[in-house]
Tab-separated table of C-alpha atoms and ligand atoms in Angstrom:
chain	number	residue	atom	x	y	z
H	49	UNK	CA	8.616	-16.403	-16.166
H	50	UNK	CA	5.200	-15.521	-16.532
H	51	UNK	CA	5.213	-12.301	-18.203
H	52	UNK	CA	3.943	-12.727	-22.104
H	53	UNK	CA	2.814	-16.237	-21.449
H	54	UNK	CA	-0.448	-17.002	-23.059
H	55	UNK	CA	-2.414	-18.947	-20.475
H	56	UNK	CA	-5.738	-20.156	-21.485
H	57	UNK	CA	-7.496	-20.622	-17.937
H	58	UNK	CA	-10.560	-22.887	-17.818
H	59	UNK	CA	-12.928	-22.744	-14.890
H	60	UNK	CA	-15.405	-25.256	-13.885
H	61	UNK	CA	-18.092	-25.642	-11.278
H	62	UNK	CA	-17.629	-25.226	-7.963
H	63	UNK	CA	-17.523	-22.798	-4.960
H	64	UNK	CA	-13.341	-22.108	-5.845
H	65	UNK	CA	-14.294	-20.559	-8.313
H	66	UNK	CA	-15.204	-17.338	-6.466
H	67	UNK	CA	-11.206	-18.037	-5.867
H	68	UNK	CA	-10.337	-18.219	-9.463
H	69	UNK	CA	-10.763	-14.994	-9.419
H	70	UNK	CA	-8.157	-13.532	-7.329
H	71	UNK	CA	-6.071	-15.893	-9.263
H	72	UNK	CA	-6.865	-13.913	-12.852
H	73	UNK	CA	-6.012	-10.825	-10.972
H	74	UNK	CA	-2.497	-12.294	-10.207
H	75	UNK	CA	-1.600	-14.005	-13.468
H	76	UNK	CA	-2.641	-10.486	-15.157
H	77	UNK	CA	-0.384	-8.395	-12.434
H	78	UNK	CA	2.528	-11.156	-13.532
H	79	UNK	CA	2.174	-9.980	-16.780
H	80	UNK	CA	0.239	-13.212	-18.420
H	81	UNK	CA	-2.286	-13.217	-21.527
H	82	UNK	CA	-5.511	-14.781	-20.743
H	83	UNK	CA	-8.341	-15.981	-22.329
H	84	UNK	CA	-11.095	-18.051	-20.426
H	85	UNK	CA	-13.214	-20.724	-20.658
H	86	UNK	CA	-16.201	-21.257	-18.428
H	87	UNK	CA	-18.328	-24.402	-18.144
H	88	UNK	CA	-22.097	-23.528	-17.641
H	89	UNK	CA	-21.957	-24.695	-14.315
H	90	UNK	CA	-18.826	-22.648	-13.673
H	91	UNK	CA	-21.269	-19.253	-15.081
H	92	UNK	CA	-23.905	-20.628	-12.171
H	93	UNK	CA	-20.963	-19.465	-9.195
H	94	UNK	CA	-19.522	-16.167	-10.887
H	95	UNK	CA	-20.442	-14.602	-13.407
H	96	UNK	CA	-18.830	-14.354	-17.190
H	97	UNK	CA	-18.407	-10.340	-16.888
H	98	UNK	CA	-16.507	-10.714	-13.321
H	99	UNK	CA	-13.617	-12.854	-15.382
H	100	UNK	CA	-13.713	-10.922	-18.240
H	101	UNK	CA	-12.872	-8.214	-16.193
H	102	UNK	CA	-10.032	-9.327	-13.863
H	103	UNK	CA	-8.885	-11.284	-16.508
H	104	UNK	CA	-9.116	-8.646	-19.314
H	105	UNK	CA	-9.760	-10.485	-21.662
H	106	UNK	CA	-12.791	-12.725	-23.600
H	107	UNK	CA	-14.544	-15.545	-21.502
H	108	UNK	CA	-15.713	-17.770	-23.996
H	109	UNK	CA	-18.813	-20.129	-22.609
H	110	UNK	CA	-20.746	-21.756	-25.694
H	111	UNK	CA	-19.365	-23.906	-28.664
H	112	UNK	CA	-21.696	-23.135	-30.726
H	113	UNK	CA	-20.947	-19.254	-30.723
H	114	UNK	CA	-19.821	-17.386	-33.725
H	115	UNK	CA	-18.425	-20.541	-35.739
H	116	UNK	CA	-18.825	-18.435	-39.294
H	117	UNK	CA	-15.149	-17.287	-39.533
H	118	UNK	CA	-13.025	-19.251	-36.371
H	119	UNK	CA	-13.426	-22.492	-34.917
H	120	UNK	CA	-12.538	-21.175	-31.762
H	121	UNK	CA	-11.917	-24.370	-28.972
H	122	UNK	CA	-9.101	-24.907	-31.990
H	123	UNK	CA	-7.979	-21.562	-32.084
H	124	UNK	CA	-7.485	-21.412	-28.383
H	125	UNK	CA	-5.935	-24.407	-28.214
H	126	UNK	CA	-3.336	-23.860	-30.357
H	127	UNK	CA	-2.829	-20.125	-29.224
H	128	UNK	CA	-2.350	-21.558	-25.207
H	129	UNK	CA	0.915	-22.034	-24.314
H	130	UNK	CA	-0.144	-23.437	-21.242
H	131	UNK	CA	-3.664	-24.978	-20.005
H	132	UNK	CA	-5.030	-24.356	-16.726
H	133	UNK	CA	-7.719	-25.991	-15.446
H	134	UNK	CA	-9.223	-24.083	-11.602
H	135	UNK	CA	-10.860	-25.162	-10.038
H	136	UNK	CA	-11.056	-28.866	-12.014
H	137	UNK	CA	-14.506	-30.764	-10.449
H	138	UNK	CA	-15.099	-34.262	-10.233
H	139	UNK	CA	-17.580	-34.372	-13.305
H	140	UNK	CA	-14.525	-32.320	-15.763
H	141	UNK	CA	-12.177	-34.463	-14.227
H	142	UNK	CA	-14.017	-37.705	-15.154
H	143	UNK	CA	-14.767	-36.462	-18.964
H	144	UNK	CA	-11.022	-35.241	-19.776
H	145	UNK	CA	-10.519	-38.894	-18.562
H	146	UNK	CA	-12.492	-40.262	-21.165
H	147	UNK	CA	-12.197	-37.563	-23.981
H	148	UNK	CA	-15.390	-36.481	-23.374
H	149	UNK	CA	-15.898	-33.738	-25.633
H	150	UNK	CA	-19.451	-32.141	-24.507
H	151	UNK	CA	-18.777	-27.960	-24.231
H	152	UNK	CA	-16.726	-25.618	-24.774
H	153	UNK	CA	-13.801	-26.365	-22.344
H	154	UNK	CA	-13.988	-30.374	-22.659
H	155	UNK	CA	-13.626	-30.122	-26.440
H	156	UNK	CA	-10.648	-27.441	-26.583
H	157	UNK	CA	-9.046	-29.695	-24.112
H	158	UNK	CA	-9.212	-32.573	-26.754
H	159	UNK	CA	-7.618	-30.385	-29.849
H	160	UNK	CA	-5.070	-28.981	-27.215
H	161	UNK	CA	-1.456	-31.157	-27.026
H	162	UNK	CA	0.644	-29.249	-24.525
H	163	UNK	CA	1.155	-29.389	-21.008
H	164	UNK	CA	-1.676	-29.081	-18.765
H	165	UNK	CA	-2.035	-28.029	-14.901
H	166	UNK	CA	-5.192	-28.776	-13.421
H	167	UNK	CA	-5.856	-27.289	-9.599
H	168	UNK	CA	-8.950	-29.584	-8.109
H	169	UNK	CA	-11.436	-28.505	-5.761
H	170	UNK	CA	-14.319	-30.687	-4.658
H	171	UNK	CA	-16.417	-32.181	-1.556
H	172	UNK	CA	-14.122	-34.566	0.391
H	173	UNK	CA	-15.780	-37.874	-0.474
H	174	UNK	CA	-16.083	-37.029	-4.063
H	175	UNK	CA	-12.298	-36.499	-3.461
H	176	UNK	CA	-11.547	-40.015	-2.013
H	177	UNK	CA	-13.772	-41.686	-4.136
H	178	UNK	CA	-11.867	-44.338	-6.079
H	179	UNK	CA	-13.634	-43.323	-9.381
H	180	UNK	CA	-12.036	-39.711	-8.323
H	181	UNK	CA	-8.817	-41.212	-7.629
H	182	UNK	CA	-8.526	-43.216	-10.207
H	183	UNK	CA	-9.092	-40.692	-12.936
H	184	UNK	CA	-6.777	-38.320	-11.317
H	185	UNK	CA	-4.056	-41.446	-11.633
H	186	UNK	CA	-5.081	-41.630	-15.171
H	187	UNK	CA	-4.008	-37.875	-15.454
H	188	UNK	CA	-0.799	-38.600	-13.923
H	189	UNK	CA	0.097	-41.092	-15.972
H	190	UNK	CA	-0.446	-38.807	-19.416
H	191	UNK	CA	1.559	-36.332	-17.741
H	192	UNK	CA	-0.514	-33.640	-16.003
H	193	UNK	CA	0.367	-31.679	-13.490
H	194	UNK	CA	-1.682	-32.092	-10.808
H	195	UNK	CA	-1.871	-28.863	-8.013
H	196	UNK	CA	-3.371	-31.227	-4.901
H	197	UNK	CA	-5.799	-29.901	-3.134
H	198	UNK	CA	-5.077	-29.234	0.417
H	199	UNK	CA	-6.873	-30.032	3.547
H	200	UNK	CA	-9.200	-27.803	5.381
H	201	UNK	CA	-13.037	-26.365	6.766
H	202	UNK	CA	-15.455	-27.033	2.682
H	203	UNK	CA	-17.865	-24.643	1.824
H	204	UNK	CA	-19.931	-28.249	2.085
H	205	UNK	CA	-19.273	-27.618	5.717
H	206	UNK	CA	-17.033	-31.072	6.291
H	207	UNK	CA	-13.541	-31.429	7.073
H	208	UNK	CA	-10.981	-33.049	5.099
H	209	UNK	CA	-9.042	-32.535	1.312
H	210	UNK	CA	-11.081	-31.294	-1.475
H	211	UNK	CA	-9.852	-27.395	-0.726
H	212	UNK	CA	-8.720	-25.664	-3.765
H	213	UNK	CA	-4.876	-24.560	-3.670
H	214	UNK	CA	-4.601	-20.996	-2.511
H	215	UNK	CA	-4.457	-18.471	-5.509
H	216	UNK	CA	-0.827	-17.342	-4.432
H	217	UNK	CA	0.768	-20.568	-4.171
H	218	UNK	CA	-1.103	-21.630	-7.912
H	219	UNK	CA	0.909	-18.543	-9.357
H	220	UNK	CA	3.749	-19.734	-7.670
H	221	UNK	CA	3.587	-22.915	-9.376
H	222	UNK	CA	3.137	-21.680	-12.828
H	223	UNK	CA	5.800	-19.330	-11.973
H	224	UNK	CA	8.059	-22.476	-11.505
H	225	UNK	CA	6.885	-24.511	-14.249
H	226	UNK	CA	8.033	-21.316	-16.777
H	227	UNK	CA	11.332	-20.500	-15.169
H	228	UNK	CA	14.229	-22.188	-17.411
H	229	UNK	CA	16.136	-24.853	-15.174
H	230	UNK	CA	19.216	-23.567	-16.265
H	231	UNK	CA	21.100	-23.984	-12.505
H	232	UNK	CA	20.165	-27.787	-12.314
H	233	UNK	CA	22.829	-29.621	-10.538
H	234	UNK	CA	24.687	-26.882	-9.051
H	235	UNK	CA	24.685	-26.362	-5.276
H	236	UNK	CA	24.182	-22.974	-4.739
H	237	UNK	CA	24.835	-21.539	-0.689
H	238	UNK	CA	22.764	-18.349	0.198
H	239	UNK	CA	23.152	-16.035	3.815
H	240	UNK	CA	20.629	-13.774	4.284
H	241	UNK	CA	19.359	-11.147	7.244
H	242	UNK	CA	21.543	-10.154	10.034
H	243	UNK	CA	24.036	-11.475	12.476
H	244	UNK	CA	23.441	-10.495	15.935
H	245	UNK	CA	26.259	-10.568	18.130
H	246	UNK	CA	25.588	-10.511	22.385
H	247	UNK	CA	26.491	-7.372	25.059
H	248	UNK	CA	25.420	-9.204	27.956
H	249	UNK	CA	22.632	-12.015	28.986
H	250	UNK	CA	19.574	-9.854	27.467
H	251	UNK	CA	21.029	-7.745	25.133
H	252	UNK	CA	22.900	-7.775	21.343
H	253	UNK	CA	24.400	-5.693	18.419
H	254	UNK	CA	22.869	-6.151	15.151
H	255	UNK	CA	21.895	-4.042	12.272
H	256	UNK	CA	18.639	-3.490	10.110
H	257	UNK	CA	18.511	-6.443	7.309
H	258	UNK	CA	15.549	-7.736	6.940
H	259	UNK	CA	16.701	-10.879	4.627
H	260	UNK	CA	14.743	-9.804	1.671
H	261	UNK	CA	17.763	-9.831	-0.478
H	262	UNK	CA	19.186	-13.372	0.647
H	263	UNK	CA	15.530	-15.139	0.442
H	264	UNK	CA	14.486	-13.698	-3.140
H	265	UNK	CA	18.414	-15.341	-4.450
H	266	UNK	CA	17.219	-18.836	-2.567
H	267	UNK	CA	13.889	-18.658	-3.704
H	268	UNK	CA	14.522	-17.498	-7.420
H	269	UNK	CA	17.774	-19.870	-7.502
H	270	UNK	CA	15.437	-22.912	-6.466
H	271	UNK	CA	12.910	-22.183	-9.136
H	272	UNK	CA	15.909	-22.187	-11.402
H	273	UNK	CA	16.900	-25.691	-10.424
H	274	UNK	CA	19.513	-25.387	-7.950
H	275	UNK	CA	19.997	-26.994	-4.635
H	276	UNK	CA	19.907	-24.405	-2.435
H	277	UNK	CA	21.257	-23.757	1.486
H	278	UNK	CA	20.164	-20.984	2.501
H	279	UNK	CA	21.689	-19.940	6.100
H	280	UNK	CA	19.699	-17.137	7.753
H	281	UNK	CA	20.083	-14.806	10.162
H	282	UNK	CA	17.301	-13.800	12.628
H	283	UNK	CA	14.557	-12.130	10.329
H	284	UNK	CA	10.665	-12.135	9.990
H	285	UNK	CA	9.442	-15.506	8.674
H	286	UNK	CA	9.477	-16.023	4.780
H	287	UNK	CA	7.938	-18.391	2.756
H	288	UNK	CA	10.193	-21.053	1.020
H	289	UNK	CA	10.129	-24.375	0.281
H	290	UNK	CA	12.549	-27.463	-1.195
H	291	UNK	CA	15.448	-24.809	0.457
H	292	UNK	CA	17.251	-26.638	3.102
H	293	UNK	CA	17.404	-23.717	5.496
H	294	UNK	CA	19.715	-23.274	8.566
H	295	UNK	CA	19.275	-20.570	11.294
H	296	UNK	CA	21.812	-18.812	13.120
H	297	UNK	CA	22.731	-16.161	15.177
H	298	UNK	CA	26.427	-14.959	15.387
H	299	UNK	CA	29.152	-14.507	13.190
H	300	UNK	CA	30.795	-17.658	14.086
H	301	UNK	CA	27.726	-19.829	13.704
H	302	UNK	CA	27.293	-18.242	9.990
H	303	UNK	CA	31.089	-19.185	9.676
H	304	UNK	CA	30.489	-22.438	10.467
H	305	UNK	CA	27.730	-23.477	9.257
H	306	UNK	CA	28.791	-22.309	5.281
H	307	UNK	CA	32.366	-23.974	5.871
H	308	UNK	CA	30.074	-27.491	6.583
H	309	UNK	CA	28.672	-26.558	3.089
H	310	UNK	CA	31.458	-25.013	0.889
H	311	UNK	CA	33.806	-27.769	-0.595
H	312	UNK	CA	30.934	-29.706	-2.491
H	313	UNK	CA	29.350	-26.358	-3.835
H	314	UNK	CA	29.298	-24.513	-6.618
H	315	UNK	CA	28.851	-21.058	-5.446
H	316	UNK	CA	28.240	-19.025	-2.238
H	317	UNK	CA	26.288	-15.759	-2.433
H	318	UNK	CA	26.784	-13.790	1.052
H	319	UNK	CA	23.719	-11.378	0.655
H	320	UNK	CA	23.962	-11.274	4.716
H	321	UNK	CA	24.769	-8.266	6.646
H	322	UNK	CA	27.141	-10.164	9.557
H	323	UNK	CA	28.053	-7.331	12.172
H	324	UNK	CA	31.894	-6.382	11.870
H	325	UNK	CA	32.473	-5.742	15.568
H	326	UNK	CA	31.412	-7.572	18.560
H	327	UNK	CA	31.884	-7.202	22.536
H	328	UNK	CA	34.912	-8.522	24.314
H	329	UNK	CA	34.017	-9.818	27.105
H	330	UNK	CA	30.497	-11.077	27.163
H	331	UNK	CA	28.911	-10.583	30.298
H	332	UNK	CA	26.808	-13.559	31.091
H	333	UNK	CA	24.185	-12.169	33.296
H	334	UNK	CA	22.402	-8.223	32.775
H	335	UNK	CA	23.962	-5.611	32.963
H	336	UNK	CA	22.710	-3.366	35.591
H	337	UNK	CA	22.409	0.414	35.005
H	338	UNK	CA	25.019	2.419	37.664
H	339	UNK	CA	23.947	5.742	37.336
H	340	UNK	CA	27.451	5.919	35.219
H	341	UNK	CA	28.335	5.820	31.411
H	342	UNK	CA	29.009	2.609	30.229
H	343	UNK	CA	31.473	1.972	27.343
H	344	UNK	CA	31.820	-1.525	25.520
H	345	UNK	CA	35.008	-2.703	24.479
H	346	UNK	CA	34.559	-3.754	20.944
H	347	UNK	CA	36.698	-6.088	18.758
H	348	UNK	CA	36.342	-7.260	15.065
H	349	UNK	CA	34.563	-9.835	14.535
H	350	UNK	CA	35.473	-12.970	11.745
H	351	UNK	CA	35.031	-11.706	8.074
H	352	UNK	CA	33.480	-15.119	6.951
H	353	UNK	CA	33.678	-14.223	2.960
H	354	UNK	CA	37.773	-13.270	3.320
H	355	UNK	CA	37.846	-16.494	5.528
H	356	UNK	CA	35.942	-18.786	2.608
H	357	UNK	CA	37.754	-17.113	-0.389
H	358	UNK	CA	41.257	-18.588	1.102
H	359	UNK	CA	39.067	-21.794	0.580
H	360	UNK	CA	38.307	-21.368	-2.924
H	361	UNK	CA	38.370	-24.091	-5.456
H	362	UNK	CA	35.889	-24.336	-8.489
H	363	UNK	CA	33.172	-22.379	-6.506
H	364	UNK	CA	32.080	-18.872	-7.812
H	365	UNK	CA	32.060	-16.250	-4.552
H	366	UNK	CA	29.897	-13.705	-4.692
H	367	UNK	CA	30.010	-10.864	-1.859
H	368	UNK	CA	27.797	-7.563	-1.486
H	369	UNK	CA	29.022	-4.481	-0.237
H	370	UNK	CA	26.621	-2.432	1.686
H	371	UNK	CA	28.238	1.589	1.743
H	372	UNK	CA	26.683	5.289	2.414
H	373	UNK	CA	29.254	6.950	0.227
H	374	UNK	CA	32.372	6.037	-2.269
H	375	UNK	CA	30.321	3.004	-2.969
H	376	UNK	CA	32.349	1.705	-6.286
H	377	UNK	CA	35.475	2.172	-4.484
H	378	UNK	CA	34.603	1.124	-1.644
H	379	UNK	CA	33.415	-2.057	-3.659
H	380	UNK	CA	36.213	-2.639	-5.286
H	381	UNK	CA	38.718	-2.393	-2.640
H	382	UNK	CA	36.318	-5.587	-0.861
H	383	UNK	CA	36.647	-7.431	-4.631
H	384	UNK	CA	40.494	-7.435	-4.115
H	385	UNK	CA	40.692	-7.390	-0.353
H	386	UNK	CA	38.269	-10.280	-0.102
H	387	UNK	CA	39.516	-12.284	-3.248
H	388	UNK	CA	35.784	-12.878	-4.455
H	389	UNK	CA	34.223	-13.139	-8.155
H	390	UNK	CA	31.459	-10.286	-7.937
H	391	UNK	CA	30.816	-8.003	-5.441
H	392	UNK	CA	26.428	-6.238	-5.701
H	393	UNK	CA	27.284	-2.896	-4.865
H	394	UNK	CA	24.349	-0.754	-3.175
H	395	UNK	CA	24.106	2.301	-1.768
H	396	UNK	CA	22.120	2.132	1.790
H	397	UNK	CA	21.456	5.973	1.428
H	398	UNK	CA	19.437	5.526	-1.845
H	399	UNK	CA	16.137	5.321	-1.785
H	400	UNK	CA	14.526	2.444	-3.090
H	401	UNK	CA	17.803	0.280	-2.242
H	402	UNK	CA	19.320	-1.327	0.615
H	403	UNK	CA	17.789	-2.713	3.860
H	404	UNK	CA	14.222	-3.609	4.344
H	405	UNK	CA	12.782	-2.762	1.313
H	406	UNK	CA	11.855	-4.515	-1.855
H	407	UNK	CA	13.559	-2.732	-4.440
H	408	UNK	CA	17.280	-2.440	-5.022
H	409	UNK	CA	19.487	-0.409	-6.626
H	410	UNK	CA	23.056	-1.953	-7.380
H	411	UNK	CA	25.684	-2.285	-9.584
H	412	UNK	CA	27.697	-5.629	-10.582
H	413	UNK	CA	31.934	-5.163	-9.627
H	414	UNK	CA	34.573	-7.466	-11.257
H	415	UNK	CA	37.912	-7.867	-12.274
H	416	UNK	CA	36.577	-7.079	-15.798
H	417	UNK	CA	34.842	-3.764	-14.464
H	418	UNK	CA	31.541	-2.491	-13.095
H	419	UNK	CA	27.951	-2.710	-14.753
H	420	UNK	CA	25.258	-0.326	-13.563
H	421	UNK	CA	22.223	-1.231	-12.985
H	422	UNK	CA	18.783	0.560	-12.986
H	423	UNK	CA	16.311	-0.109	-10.034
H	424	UNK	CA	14.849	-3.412	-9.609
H	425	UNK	CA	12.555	-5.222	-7.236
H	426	UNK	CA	14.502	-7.499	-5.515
H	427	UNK	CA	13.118	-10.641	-7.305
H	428	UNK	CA	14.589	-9.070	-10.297
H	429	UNK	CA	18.209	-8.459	-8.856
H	430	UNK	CA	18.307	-11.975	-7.313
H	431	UNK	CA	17.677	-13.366	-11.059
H	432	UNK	CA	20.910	-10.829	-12.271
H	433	UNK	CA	22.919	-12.560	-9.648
H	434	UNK	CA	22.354	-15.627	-10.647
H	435	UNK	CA	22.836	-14.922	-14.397
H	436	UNK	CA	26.318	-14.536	-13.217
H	437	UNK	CA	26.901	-18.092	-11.747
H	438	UNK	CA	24.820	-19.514	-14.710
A	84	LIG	O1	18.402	-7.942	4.026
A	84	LIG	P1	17.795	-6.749	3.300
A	84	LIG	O2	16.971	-5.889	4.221
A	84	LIG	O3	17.070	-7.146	2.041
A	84	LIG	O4	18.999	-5.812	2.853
A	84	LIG	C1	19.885	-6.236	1.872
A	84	LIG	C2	21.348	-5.911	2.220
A	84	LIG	C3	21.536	-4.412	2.267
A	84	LIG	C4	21.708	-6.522	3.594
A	84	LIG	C5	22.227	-6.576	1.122
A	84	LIG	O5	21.886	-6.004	-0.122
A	84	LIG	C6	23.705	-6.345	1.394
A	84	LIG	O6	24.282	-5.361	1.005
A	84	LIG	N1	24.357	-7.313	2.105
A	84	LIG	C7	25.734	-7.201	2.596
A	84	LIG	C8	25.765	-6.422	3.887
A	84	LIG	C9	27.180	-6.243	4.430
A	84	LIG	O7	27.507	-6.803	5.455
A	84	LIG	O8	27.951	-5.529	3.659
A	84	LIG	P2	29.512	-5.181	3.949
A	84	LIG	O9	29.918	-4.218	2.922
A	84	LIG	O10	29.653	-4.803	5.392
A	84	LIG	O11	30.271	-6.560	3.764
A	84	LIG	C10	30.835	-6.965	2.496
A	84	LIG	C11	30.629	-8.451	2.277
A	84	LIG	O12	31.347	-9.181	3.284
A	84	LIG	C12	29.206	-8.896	2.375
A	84	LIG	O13	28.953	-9.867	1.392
A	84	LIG	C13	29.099	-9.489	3.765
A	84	LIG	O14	28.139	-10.555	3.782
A	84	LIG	C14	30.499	-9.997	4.029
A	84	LIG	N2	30.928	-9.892	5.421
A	84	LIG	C15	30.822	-8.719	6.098
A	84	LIG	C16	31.276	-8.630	7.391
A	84	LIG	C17	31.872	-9.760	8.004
A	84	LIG	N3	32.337	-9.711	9.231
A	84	LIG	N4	31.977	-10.915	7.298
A	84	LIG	C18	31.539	-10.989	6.029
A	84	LIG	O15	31.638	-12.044	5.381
């Protein structure tokens, strides 16, 4: 993770830069040390006192500065435990090509021997230029991580690839390139959000997940190095990506779609709330209002996690149990009744835990007892759970 990292950010001319900005206030919010270089061109764009403050820390901008008792593009470089170059222009690019060691940020680069992540940003042609292109290659081949640049409307007012990765998504990436790969290999199967289960042609029962749960455990188990399924429920639109993601509705499409997935796995988490009744007889047109009550006749639906368990080989199962009172009971009585590994007890009464929010407060039921835990953001949680299939 990013928290304690030391990340020495350098920033180089060009209009992202104004971006770069956003992106110190999100490394610091992650919890990230940073110190700053600026090229002079970079200082031309935004100013050495707007960095230092989002970034809290020193922006260093001149070689020659206080030499007497540090030789400071050394110090930094050995202090970084990871480079990041954003945005990287075409000139910066072309000198770390050559080991061009010319100011502050070029020659730090030289004494520095970990891994570097460079984000570039520049006018389209200079982009596509096979001088461009070719250095970028060169990059590649020493081992840099390249962020591409994306397509889009330039500040140069032309069309095309040149546009500086988004500030959210360049966290995102760092974020990946710390988190430990320990679940490599392992094919992990996450539900998430609700089940909905149909009255008549227009209408359905369902309940309030929102998914948050399910898509931080896919997200966080992806970063970790899993394959990941994730089958979801209807719910707003996340973000994910490299998750193989299947949607469905009912309890028998969930059902299904996990038993296509479950022999070759090696463990299901059922964060999804499926709904534990559903109508009878389903009428297939609307139902029109009679002036009259109208009762449904309701049966239970499929449990899908005591239906999977009976399947059980090598996989770890892990179920939740959503309650509003006896909640370790409650939870434990699923642990046997279900024949799972873990049940994530919370509390939907709590505040700061259960649906639609993005904190959770749960605790961790086994066969070898039950671990409390304090409240956590969901993100957090998600990484507990997966500590457990580890
Ligand atoms: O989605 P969010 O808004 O982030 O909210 C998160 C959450 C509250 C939905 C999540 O933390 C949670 O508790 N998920 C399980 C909800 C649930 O259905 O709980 P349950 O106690 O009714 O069911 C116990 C377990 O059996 C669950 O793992 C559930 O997925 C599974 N189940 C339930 C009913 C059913 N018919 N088949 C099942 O497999």
């Amino acid at each position: 993770m990013i928290d304690g990292k030391n990340i020495l950010l350098g920033v180089t001319g060009g209009i992202a830069s104004y971006k770069v900005v956003d992106l110190c206030s999100r490394l610091v919010k992650e919890g990230a040390n940073l110190k700053i270089i600026m090229t002079k061109a970079a200082t031309k764009f935004v100013s050495p006192l707007t960095f230092e403050t989002m970034g809290r820390c020193k922006v260093y901008t001149d070689i020659f500065e206080g030499h007497h008792d540090h030789v400071y593009h050394v110090d930094l470089a050995k202090w970084a435990d990871l480079f990041l170059i954003a945005p990287l222009s075409a000139n910066t690019l072309a000198k770390i090509t050559y080991g061009i060691a010319d100011n502050f940020l070029t020659a730090c680069l030289l004494a520095y021997d970990k891994d570097l992540i460079v984000a570039p940003a520049m006018n389209s042609n200079m982009y596509t230029n096979v001088a461009t292109q070719k250095n970028l290659l060169t990059l590649v081949n020493r081992g840099v991580k390249i962020i591409e640049p994306s397509e889009g409307l330039l500040a140069c007012n032309v069309i095309g690839p040149g546009r500086m990765e988004e500030p959210e998504n360049i966290v995102k990436y760092i974020e990946d390139y710390f988190t430990e790969k320990d679940l490599l290999n392992k094919k992990v199967i996450v539900t998430a959000g609700p089940t909905i289960e149909p009255i008549d042609y227009v209408r359905y029962i369902t309940n309030h997940s929102s998914g948050k749960m399910g898509y931080h455990i896919a997200n966080e188990a992806k970063k970790r190095g899993a394959e990941v399924i994730l089958i979801s429920g209807p719910v707003e639109p996340f973000k994910i990506s490299g998750i193989k993601k299947v949607d469905i509705k009912t309890n028998l499409d969930l059902q299904k779609e996990i038993d296509k997935e479950f022999t070759d796995s090696d463990a299901l988490i059922m964060a999804a709330a499926p709904t534990d009744y559903k109508v009878k007889d389903v009428a297939d047109k609307k139902i029109k209002k009679s002036g009259q009550n109208l009762s449904l006749d309701l049966i239970e639906n499929i449990d899908i996690l005591k239906y999977i368990s009976s399947k059980k080989d090598k996989q770890i199962v892990i179920g939740f149990a959503a309650e509003t009172e006896n909640l370790i009971k409650n939870a434990q009585k699923k642990l046997n009744e279900k024949k799972v590994d873990y049940i994530i007890a919370n509390n939907l009464k709590m505040e700061g835990a259960g649906f639609n929010v993005d904190t959770n407060i749960a605790s961790l039921v086994s066969k070898d007892g039950v671990e409390h835990l304090e409240k956590m953001t969901k993100k957090e949680l998600a990484n507990k759970i997966l500590d457990l299939i580890k």
